[in-house]
Coordinates of C-alpha atoms in Angstrom, one line a residue:
Chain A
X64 CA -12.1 3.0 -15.3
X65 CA -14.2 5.8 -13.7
X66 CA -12.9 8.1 -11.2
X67 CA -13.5 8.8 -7.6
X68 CA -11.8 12.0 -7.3
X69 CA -10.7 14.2 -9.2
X70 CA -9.0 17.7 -8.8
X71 CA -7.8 20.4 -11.1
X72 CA -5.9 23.2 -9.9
X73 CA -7.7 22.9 -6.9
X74 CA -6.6 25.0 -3.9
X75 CA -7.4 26.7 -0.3
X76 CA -5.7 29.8 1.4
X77 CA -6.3 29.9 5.0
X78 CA -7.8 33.9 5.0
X79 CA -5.3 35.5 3.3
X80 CA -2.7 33.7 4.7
X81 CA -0.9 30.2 4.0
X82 CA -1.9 27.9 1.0
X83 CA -2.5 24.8 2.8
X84 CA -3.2 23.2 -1.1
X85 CA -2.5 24.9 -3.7
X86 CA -2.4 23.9 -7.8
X87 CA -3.2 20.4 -6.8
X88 CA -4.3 18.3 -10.1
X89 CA -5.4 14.4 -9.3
X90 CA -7.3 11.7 -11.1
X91 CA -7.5 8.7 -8.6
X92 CA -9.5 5.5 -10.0
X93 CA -12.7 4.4 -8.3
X94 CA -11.8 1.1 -6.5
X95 CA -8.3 2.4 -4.9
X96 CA -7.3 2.4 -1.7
X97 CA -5.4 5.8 -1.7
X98 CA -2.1 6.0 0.8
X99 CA -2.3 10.0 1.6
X100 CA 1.5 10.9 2.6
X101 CA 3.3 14.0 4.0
X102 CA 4.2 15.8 6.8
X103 CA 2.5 17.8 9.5
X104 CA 1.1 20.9 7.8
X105 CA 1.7 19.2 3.9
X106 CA -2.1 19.6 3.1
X107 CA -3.6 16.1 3.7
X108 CA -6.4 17.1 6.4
X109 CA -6.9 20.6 3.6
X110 CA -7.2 17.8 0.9
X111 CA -9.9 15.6 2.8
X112 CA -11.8 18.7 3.9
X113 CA -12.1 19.8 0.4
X114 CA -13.5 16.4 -0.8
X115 CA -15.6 15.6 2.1
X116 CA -17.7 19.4 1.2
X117 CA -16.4 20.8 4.2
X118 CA -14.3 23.5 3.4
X119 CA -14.7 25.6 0.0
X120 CA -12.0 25.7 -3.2
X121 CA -10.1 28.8 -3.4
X122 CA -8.8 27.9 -6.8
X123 CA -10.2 25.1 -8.7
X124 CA -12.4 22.3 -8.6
X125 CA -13.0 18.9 -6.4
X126 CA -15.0 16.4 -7.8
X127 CA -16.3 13.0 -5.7
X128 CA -18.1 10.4 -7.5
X129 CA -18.4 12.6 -10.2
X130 CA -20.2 15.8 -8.7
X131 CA -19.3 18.9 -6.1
X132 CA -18.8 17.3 -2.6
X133 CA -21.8 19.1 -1.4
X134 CA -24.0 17.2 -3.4
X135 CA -22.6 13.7 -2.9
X136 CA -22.6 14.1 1.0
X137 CA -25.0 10.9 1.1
X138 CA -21.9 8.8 -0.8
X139 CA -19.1 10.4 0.7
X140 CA -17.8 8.8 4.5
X141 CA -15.7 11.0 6.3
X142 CA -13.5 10.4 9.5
X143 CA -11.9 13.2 11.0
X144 CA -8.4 13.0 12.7
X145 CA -8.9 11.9 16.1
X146 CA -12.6 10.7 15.9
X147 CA -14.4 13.7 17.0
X148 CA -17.9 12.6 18.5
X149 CA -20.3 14.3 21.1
X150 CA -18.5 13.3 24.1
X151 CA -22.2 13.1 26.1
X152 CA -24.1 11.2 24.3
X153 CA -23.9 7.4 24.6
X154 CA -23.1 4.5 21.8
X155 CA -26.3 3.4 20.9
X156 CA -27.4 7.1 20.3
X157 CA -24.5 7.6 18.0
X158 CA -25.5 4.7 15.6
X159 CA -29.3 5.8 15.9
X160 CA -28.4 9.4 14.8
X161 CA -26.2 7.6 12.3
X162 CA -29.5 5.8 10.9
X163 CA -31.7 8.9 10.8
X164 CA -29.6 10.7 9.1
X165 CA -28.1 8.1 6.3
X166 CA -30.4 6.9 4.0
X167 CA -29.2 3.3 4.0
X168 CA -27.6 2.8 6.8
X169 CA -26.9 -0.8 7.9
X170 CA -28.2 -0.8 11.3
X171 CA -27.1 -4.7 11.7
X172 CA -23.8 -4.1 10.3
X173 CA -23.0 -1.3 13.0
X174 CA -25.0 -3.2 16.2
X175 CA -23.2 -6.6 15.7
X176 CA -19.9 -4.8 15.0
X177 CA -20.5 -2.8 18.4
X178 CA -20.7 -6.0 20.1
X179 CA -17.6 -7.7 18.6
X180 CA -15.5 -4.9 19.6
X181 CA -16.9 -5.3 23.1
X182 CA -18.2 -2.0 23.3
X183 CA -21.1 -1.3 25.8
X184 CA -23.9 0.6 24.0
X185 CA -24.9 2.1 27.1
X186 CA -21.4 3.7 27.8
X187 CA -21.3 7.4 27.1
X188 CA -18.1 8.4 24.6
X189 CA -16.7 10.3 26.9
X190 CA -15.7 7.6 28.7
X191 CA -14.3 5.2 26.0
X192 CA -11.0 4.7 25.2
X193 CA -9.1 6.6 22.4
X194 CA -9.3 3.2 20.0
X195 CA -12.9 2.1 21.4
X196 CA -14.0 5.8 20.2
X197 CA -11.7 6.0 17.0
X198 CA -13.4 2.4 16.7
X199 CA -17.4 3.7 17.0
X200 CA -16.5 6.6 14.5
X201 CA -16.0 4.0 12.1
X202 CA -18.3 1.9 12.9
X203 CA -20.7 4.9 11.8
X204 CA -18.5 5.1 8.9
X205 CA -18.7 1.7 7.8
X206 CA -22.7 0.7 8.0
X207 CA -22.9 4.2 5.5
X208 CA -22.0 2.2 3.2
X209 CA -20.4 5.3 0.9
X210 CA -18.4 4.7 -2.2
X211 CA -15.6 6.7 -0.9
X212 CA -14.0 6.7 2.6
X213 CA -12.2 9.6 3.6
X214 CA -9.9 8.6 6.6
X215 CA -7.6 11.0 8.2
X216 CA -5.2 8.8 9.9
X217 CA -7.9 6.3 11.2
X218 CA -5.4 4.1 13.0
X219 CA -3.5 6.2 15.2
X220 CA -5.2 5.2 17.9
X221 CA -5.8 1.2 18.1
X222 CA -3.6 -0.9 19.7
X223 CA -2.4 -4.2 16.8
X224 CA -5.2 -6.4 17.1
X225 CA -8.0 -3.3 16.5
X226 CA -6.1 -2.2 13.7
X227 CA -6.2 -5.7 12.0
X228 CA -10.2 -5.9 12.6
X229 CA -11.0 -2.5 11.0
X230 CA -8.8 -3.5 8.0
X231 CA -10.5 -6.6 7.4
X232 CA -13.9 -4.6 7.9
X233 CA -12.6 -2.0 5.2
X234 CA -11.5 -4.5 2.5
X235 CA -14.6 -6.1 3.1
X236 CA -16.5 -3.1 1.8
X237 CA -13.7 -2.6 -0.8
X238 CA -15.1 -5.6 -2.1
X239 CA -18.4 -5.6 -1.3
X240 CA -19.1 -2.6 -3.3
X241 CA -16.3 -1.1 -4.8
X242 CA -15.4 1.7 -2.6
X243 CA -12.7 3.7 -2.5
X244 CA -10.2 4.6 0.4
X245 CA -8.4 7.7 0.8
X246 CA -6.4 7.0 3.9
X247 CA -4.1 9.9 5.2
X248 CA -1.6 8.1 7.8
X249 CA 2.4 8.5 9.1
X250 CA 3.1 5.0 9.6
X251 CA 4.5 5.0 6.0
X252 CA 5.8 1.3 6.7
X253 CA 2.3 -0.8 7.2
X254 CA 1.1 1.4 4.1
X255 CA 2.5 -0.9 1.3
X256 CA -0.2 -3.7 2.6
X257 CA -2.6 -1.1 2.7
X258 CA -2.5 0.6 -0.4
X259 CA -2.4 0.3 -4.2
X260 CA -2.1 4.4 -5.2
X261 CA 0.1 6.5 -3.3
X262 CA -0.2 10.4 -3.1
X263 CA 2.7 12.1 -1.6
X264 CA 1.8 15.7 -0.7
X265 CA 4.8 18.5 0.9
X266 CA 3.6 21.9 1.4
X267 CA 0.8 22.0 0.1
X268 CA 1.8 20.5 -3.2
X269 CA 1.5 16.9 -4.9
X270 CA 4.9 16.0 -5.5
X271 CA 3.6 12.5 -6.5
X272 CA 1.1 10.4 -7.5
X273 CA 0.1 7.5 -9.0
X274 CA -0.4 3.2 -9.1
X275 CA 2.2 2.0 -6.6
X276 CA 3.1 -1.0 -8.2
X277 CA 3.9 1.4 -11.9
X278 CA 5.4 4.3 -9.4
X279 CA 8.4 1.4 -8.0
X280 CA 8.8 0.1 -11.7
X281 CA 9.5 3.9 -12.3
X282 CA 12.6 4.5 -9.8
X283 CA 15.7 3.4 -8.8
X284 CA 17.8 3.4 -6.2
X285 CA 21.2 3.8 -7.5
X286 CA 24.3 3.3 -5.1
X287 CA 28.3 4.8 -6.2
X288 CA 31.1 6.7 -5.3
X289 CA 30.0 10.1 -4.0
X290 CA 29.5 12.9 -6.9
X291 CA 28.3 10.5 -9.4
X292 CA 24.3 11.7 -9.7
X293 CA 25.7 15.0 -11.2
X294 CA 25.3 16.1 -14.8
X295 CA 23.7 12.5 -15.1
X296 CA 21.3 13.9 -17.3
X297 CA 18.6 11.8 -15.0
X298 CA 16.1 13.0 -13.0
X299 CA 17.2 12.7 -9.1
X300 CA 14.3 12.8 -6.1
X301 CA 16.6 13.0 -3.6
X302 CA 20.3 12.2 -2.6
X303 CA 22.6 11.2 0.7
X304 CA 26.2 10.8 1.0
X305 CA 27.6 8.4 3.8
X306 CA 31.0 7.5 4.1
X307 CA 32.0 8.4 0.4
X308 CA 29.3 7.0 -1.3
X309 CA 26.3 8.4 -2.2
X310 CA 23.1 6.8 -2.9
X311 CA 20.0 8.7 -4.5
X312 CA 16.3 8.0 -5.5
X313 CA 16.4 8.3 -9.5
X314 CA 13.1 8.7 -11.7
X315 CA 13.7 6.5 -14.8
X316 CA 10.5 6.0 -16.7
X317 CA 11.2 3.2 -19.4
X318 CA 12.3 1.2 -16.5
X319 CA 15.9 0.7 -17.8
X320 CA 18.6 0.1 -15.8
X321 CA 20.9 2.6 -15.0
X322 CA 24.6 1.6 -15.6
X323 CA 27.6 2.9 -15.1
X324 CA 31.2 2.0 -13.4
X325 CA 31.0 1.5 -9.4
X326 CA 27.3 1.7 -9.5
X327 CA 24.7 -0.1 -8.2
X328 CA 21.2 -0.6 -9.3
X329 CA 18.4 -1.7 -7.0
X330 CA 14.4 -1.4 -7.0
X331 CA 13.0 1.1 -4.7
X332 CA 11.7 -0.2 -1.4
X333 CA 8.1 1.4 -0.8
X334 CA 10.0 3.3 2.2
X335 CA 12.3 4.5 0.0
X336 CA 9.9 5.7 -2.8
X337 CA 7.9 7.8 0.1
X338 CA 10.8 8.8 1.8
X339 CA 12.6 10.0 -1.5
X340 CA 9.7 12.3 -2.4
X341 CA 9.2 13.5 1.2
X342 CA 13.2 14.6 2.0
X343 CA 14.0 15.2 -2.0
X344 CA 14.6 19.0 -3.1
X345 CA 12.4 21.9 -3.0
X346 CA 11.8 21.7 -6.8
X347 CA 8.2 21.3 -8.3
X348 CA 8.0 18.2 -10.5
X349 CA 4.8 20.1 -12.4
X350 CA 4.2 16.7 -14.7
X351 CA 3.9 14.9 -11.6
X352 CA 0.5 16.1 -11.0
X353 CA -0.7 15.5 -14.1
X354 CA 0.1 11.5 -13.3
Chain B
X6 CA -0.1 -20.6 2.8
X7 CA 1.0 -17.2 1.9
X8 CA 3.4 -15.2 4.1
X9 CA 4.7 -11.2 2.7
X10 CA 7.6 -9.5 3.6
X11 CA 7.3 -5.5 3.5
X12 CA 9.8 -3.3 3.4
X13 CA 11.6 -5.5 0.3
X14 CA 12.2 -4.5 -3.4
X15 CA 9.5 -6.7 -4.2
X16 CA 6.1 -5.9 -4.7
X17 CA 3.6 -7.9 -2.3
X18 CA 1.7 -8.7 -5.5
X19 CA 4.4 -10.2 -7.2
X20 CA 5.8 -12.1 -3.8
X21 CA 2.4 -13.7 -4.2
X22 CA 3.0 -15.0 -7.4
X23 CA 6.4 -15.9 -7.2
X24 CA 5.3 -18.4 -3.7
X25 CA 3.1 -20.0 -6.0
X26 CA 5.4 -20.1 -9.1
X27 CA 7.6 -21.8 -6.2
X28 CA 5.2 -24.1 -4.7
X29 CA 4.0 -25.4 -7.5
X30 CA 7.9 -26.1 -9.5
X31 CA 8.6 -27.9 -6.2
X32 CA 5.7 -30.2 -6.5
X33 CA 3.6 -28.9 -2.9
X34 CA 0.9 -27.5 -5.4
X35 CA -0.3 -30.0 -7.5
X36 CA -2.4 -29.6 -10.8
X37 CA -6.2 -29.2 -10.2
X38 CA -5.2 -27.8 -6.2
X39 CA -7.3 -25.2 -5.0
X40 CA -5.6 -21.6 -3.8
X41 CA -7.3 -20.0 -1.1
X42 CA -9.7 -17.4 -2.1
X43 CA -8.8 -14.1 -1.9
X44 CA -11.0 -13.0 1.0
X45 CA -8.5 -16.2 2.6
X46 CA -5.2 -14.2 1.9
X47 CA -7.0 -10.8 2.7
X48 CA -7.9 -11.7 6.0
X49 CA -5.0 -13.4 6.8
X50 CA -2.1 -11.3 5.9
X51 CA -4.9 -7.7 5.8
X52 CA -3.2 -6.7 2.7
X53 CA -5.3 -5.1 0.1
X54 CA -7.7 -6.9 -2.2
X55 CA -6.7 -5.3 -5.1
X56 CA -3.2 -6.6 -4.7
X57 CA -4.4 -10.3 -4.7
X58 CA -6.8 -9.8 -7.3
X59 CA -3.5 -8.8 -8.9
X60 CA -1.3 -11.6 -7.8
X61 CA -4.5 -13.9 -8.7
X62 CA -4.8 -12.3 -12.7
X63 CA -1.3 -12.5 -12.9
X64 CA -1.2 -16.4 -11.9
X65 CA -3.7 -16.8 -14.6
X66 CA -2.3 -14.9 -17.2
X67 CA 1.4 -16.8 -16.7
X68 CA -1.0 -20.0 -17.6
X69 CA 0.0 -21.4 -13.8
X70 CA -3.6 -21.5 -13.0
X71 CA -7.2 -21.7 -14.0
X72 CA -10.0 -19.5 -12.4
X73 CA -13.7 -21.1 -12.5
X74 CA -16.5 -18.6 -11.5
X75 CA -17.9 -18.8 -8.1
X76 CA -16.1 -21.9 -7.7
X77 CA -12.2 -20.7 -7.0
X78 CA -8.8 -20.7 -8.2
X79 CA -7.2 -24.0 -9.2
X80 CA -3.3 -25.0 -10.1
X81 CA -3.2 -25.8 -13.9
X82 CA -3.9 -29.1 -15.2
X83 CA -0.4 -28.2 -17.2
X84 CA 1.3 -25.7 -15.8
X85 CA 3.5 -24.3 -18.3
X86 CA 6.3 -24.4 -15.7
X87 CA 6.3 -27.9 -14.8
X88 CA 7.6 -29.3 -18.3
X89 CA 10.7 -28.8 -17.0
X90 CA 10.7 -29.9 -13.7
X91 CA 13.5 -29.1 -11.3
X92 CA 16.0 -32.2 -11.5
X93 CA 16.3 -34.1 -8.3
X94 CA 20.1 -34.2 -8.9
X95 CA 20.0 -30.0 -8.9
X96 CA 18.9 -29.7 -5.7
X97 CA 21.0 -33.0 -4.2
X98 CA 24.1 -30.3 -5.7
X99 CA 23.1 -27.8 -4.2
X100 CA 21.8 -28.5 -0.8
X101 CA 25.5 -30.1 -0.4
X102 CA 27.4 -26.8 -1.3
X103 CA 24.7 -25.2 1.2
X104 CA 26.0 -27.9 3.7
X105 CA 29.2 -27.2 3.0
X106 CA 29.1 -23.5 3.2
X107 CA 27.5 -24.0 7.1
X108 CA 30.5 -26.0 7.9
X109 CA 32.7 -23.0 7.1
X110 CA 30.7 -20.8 8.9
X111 CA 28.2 -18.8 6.6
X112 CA 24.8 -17.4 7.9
X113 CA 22.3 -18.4 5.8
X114 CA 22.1 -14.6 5.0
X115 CA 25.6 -14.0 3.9
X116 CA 24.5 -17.9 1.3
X117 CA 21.8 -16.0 -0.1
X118 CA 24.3 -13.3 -0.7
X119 CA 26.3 -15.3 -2.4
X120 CA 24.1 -16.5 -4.3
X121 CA 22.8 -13.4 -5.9
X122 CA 26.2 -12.8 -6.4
X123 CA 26.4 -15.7 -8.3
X124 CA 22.9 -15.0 -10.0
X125 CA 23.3 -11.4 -10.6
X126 CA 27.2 -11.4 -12.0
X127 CA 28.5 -14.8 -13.0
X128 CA 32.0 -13.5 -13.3
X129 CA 33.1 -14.1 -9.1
X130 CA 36.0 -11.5 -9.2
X131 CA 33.0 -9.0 -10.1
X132 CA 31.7 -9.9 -6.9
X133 CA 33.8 -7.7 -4.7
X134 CA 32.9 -4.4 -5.9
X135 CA 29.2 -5.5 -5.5
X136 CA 29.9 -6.7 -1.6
X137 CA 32.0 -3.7 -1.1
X138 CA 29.0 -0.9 -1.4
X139 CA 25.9 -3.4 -0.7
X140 CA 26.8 -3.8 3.3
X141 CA 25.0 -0.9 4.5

């Protein structure tokens, strides 16, 4: 299976300040839809930046549909958080800028879509709604027709009904022609529809990636009395102790159960696997990267 | 047809497959019954295509159904599942202890409980230390 994008060692430093990425290693199929997970200041918009061309490699390289960024800008789709768009211009010159300067671009696709969304071409962005403007960003996104979307938490803005449309739009062009989707968002709970691969970034550093449905045959979640993860000799993400019992995310890679008196064994909600990687301890897990 | 339930254990691929595994053992999906495509269950549940082209490919490989190209999925002419098809007298024996357990007050969430208690350890008196920890 060919790859979409792929990173080795890549990182940036903001001046010589902050790594906002650093030593980031990732192989992500062509086809995915990519789940992009961490908190504020954890790398994602560094990450997207760096594939969509727009903001050079300290260390290492980026590679999107298997060149630099720079030079696949025509195949690359890029959404940036909140929908930036020239506030003064109007709709209709949005999409015709969008045609002049995509090779490509399906001029049908984006006019009909306008009009579905009830959006008057005549209305100048400024005066749209944060979801109608989120809404004719990717519009412009979607009649590019690239082969790898680079959203930056597209959805934050549309109210339910919005957000079902534009999925249905996306899938369609999952389909259609094989793209992929990297798709940074917070709302780690309507993910798992979204999604097949998950990448879980915290400061600056993959902490994990991989297939979801092979990363939740991986863990556990194992339940007992309080004090029973220690000297293990298994691998634990993260831990909490309520009420004398203490229940913890464990990495277990030939899927056997773990056993042991008082315990319980569960699979891993997708919640849980997020939330385990996000809260777990400060450690590096190096061979995660290399996933 | 299909309905998912996130936030579960279960994978939404493999709740896919396991509504069809149960439609079809209880007799609403018949042999040579066509699924819905999978631009159907994409638009209507907006979960990811690759996870029905999953579900789908699974399906297929567990010999419950056949694909024909361009034309759709279909339910097996055999599927290997109903050879052994659910007794009538199974269910008549256990919709009655379900009966019986309403009288005495059970939710149905605390009967499913019991019965992966029942599922999961045979032995009941192991039962307790699973109910103890599980109530979160």
């Amino acid at each position: 299976m060919s790859t979409a994008l792929r990173c080795a060692g890549l990182g940036h430093r903001y001046g010589r300040g902050i790594w906002g990425l650093r030593d980031c290693n990732l192989d992500v199929p062509a086809g995915s839809v990519v789940a992009l997970v961490g908190p504020n200041g954890s790398g994602k918009t560094t990450l997207m930046s760096m594939a969509a061309g727009l903001l050079p490699a300290s260390t290492g390289t980026v590679e999107t549909a298997g060149g630099a960024p720079a030079q696949r800008l025509g195949r690359i789709g890029f959404v940036a958080q909140d929908a930036p768009l020239w506030p003064r211009l109007r709709v209709a010159d949005v999409l015709e800028i969008g045609r002049c300067m995509n090779g490509g671009f399906d001029t049908v696709l984006a006019s009909e879509r306008i009009q579905r969304l009830a959006i008057r071409p005549r209305a100048r962005i400024s005066a749209l709604s944060g979801g109608a403007r989120a809404q004719v960003a990717l519009t412009l996104v979607l009649a590019k027709k690239p082969e790898l979307f680079l959203l930056d938490e597209p959805m934050a803005n549309l109210d339910p009904l919005a957000r079902r449309d534009f999925l249905g739009s996306m899938f369609e062009a999952c389909t259609e022609t094989g793209a992929t989707v990297l798709y940074s968002s917070h709302a780690v709970a309507e993910l798992e529809r979204i999604c097949d691969y998950l990448i879980v970034l915290r400061t600056g550093q993959v902490r994990l990636a991989g297939d979801i449905d092979k990363l939740r045959q991986q863990h556990r979640v194992i339940c007992g009395p309080d004090g029973w993860p220690d000297g293990g000799g298994w691998q634990v993400i993260s831990q909490r102790s309520t009420a004398g019992r203490a229940t913890a995310l464990v990495r277990c890679d030939n899927g056997a159960a773990i056993t042991g008196p008082g315990l319980q064994d569960a699979a891993p909600t997708f919640d849980e696997l997020v939330l385990g990687y996000l809260d777990g301890g400060a450690a590096a897990l190096p061979e995660e990267a290399l996933a | 047809m299909f309905r998912v339930d996130t936030g579960s254990g279960v994978p939404i691929y493999r709740q896919l497959v396991q509504q069809v595994r149960r439609d079809v053992m209880l007799g609403r999906l018949r042999p040579g019954d066509q699924l819905p495509s999978v631009k159907e269950v994409v638009d209507s549940l907006s979960v990811n295509p690759n996870t029905v082209v999953k579900a789908f490919s699974e399906l297929e490989h567990q010999g419950l159904v056949v694909r024909r190209q361009g034309i759709g999925t279909f339910v097996a002419a055999s599927p290997s599942m109903t050879s052994v098809p659910v007794a009538p007298r199974l269910l008549g024996s256990l919709a009655r202890w379900v009966d019986r357990a309403r009288q005495d007050g059970l939710t149905p969430e605390q009967i499913r409980m019991l019965l992966e208690v029942a599922l999961d350890e045979p032995a009941a008196s192991q039962g307790d230390r699973r109910a103890a920890g599980g109530v979160a």
